[in-house]
PDB file of C-alpha atoms in Angstrom:
ATOM      1  CA  MET A   1     129.595  72.632  87.641  1.00 71.00           C
ATOM      2  CA  THR A   2     127.425  69.946  88.880  1.00 66.00           C
ATOM      3  CA  THR A   3     124.299  67.596  87.516  1.00 67.00           C
ATOM      4  CA  HIS A   4     123.631  65.717  90.628  1.00 77.00           C
ATOM      5  CA  SER A   5     122.136  66.636  94.292  1.00 90.00           C
ATOM      6  CA  PHE A   6     124.949  67.816  96.508  1.00 90.00           C
ATOM      7  CA  ALA A   7     126.097  70.501  99.136  1.00 93.00           C
ATOM      8  CA  LEU A   8     128.563  72.805  98.763  1.00 94.00           C
ATOM      9  CA  HIS A   9     130.487  75.207 101.633  1.00 96.00           C
ATOM     10  CA  ILE A  10     130.051  78.255 100.194  1.00 97.00           C
ATOM     11  CA  PRO A  11     132.699  80.337 102.439  1.00 96.00           C
ATOM     12  CA  ASP A  12     135.088  78.535 100.912  1.00 95.00           C
ATOM     13  CA  ALA A  13     134.445  77.896  97.656  1.00 96.00           C
ATOM     14  CA  GLU A  14     136.822  78.938  95.147  1.00 97.00           C
ATOM     15  CA  LEU A  15     135.285  81.598  92.431  1.00 98.00           C
ATOM     16  CA  GLU A  16     136.495  82.342  89.244  1.00 98.00           C
ATOM     17  CA  PRO A  17     136.945  86.101  87.726  1.00 98.00           C
ATOM     18  CA  ASP A  18     134.110  87.526  86.297  1.00 97.00           C
ATOM     19  CA  PRO A  19     135.193  91.367  85.464  1.00 95.00           C
ATOM     20  CA  LEU A  20     132.802  93.799  85.419  1.00 97.00           C
ATOM     21  CA  ASP A  21     131.541  96.417  82.481  1.00 97.00           C
ATOM     22  CA  PRO A  22     133.636  99.646  83.508  1.00 97.00           C
ATOM     23  CA  ALA A  23     130.342 101.441  82.599  1.00 97.00           C
ATOM     24  CA  GLN A  24     128.798  99.900  85.660  1.00 98.00           C
ATOM     25  CA  ILE A  25     131.643 100.985  87.796  1.00 98.00           C
ATOM     26  CA  LEU A  26     130.179 104.322  89.674  1.00 98.00           C
ATOM     27  CA  SER A  27     132.982 104.427  92.808  1.00 98.00           C
ATOM     28  CA  GLY A  28     135.751 102.562  94.224  1.00 98.00           C
ATOM     29  CA  THR A  29     137.452  99.479  92.409  1.00 97.00           C
ATOM     30  CA  PRO A  30     135.194  96.374  93.021  1.00 98.00           C
ATOM     31  CA  GLU A  31     136.238  93.422  91.727  1.00 98.00           C
ATOM     32  CA  VAL A  32     133.456  90.565  91.182  1.00 98.00           C
ATOM     33  CA  SER A  33     134.061  86.541  91.083  1.00 98.00           C
ATOM     34  CA  GLY A  34     131.217  84.000  90.871  1.00 98.00           C
ATOM     35  CA  LYS A  35     130.914  80.195  89.864  1.00 97.00           C
ATOM     36  CA  VAL A  36     127.392  78.516  88.736  1.00 97.00           C
ATOM     37  CA  VAL A  37     127.340  75.384  90.410  1.00 95.00           C
ATOM     38  CA  TRP A  38     124.047  74.198  88.735  1.00 95.00           C
ATOM     39  CA  GLU A  39     122.437  75.238  85.263  1.00 94.00           C
ATOM     40  CA  SER A  40     119.129  73.632  83.913  1.00 93.00           C
ATOM     41  CA  ALA A  41     119.195  71.630  80.927  1.00 93.00           C
ATOM     42  CA  ASP A  42     117.378  74.597  79.079  1.00 95.00           C
ATOM     43  CA  GLY A  43     119.891  77.244  80.703  1.00 94.00           C
ATOM     44  CA  LYS A  44     116.689  79.496  82.171  1.00 96.00           C
ATOM     45  CA  GLN A  45     117.932  78.419  85.663  1.00 97.00           C
ATOM     46  CA  LEU A  46     120.947  78.980  87.288  1.00 97.00           C
ATOM     47  CA  ARG A  47     122.488  78.466  90.968  1.00 97.00           C
ATOM     48  CA  GLY A  48     125.692  79.784  92.068  1.00 98.00           C
ATOM     49  CA  ILE A  49     127.894  81.761  93.987  1.00 98.00           C
ATOM     50  CA  TRP A  50     128.727  85.438  93.608  1.00 98.00           C
ATOM     51  CA  GLN A  51     130.846  87.960  95.118  1.00 98.00           C
ATOM     52  CA  ILE A  52     132.205  91.199  95.141  1.00 98.00           C
ATOM     53  CA  THR A  53     134.284  93.356  96.874  1.00 98.00           C
ATOM     54  CA  PRO A  54     133.980  97.130  98.111  1.00 98.00           C
ATOM     55  CA  GLY A  55     132.454  99.916  95.561  1.00 98.00           C
ATOM     56  CA  VAL A  56     129.805 101.138  93.940  1.00 98.00           C
ATOM     57  CA  VAL A  57     128.023  99.678  91.020  1.00 98.00           C
ATOM     58  CA  THR A  58     125.148  99.764  88.852  1.00 98.00           C
ATOM     59  CA  ASP A  59     123.350  96.984  87.611  1.00 98.00           C
ATOM     60  CA  THR A  60     120.390  95.330  85.738  1.00 97.00           C
ATOM     61  CA  GLU A  61     118.812  92.756  87.702  1.00 98.00           C
ATOM     62  CA  ALA A  62     117.455  89.403  86.630  1.00 97.00           C
ATOM     63  CA  ASP A  63     114.478  87.588  88.235  1.00 98.00           C
ATOM     64  CA  GLU A  64     117.037  86.714  91.896  1.00 98.00           C
ATOM     65  CA  LEU A  65     116.702  84.996  95.058  1.00 98.00           C
ATOM     66  CA  PHE A  66     120.000  85.431  96.963  1.00 98.00           C
ATOM     67  CA  VAL A  67     121.181  84.949 100.559  1.00 98.00           C
ATOM     68  CA  VAL A  68     124.093  87.008 102.166  1.00 98.00           C
ATOM     69  CA  VAL A  69     126.610  84.460 103.522  1.00 98.00           C
ATOM     70  CA  SER A  70     129.253  87.193 104.481  1.00 98.00           C
ATOM     71  CA  GLY A  71     129.667  90.999 104.156  1.00 98.00           C
ATOM     72  CA  SER A  72     127.277  94.078 103.299  1.00 98.00           C
ATOM     73  CA  ALA A  73     126.094  96.265 100.949  1.00 98.00           C
ATOM     74  CA  THR A  74     122.989  98.452 100.520  1.00 98.00           C
ATOM     75  CA  ILE A  75     121.134  97.859  97.374  1.00 98.00           C
ATOM     76  CA  GLU A  76     119.028 101.088  95.718  1.00 98.00           C
ATOM     77  CA  VAL A  77     116.566  99.772  93.520  1.00 98.00           C
ATOM     78  CA  GLU A  78     115.547 102.275  90.998  1.00 98.00           C
ATOM     79  CA  GLY A  79     112.079 103.942  91.751  1.00 97.00           C
ATOM     80  CA  GLY A  80     111.868 101.418  94.552  1.00 96.00           C
ATOM     81  CA  ALA A  81     112.876 100.370  97.937  1.00 96.00           C
ATOM     82  CA  THR A  82     116.733 100.832  99.436  1.00 98.00           C
ATOM     83  CA  PHE A  83     117.702  98.258 101.757  1.00 97.00           C
ATOM     84  CA  THR A  84     120.710  97.028 103.088  1.00 98.00           C
ATOM     85  CA  VAL A  85     121.913  93.263 103.460  1.00 98.00           C
ATOM     86  CA  GLY A  86     124.140  91.335 105.684  1.00 98.00           C
ATOM     87  CA  PRO A  87     124.780  87.737 106.552  1.00 98.00           C
ATOM     88  CA  GLY A  88     121.732  85.709 107.253  1.00 98.00           C
ATOM     89  CA  ASP A  89     119.832  87.991 104.987  1.00 98.00           C
ATOM     90  CA  MET A  90     118.153  86.862 102.089  1.00 98.00           C
ATOM     91  CA  ALA A  91     116.624  89.038  99.284  1.00 98.00           C
ATOM     92  CA  VAL A  92     114.246  89.207  96.109  1.00 98.00           C
ATOM     93  CA  LEU A  93     115.407  91.420  92.720  1.00 98.00           C
ATOM     94  CA  ARG A  94     112.740  91.168  90.040  1.00 97.00           C
ATOM     95  CA  ALA A  95     113.703  91.199  86.433  1.00 98.00           C
ATOM     96  CA  GLY A  96     114.584  94.483  84.941  1.00 98.00           C
ATOM     97  CA  ASP A  97     115.250  96.015  88.446  1.00 97.00           C
ATOM     98  CA  ARG A  98     117.815  98.380  87.911  1.00 98.00           C
ATOM     99  CA  THR A  99     119.986  98.794  91.097  1.00 98.00           C
ATOM    100  CA  THR A 100     122.736 100.831  92.796  1.00 98.00           C
ATOM    101  CA  TRP A 101     125.111  98.431  94.784  1.00 98.00           C
ATOM    102  CA  THR A 102     127.089 100.334  97.591  1.00 98.00           C
ATOM    103  CA  VAL A 103     129.344  97.339  98.461  1.00 98.00           C
ATOM    104  CA  HIS A 104     130.380  98.071 102.518  1.00 98.00           C
ATOM    105  CA  GLU A 105     132.459  94.956 102.657  1.00 98.00           C
ATOM    106  CA  THR A 106     133.312  91.923 100.497  1.00 98.00           C
ATOM    107  CA  LEU A 107     129.809  90.457  99.800  1.00 98.00           C
ATOM    108  CA  ARG A 108     129.744  86.698  98.751  1.00 98.00           C
ATOM    109  CA  LYS A 109     126.075  85.801  98.118  1.00 98.00           C
ATOM    110  CA  ALA A 110     124.436  82.520  97.066  1.00 98.00           C
ATOM    111  CA  TYR A 111     121.761  82.800  94.527  1.00 98.00           C
ATOM    112  CA  ALA A 112     118.876  81.281  92.004  1.00 98.00           C
ATOM    113  CA  ILE A 113     118.230  83.167  88.875  1.00 98.00           C
ATOM    114  CA  SER A 114     115.640  82.683  86.478  1.00 97.00           C
ATOM    115  CA  LEU A 115     116.222  83.649  82.994  1.00 94.00           C
TER     116      LEU A 115
END
């Protein structure tokens, strides 16, 4: 993790395994990896890269803005919208959103999270 200004080529960034809670997996054998590349001093702001392989998973979201670099997924927000994202798409998720992610092809995103 870095504490200064930087640039990073997202497609080539090395990520670390970040196992899912088995209770989150609805279908398939999705694997998650990621890397926090910047964190505020108070730990409430995170910037990073996240990746998930195909499958269907559930999550409860943080306040997040992300941009998809590669892959695709359909995200269903409980009681809200369903949208499909792919390379170049930006999405915003609200803290507390309960989501179901159907990952069609391995998805890699860059994110900014506020806790």
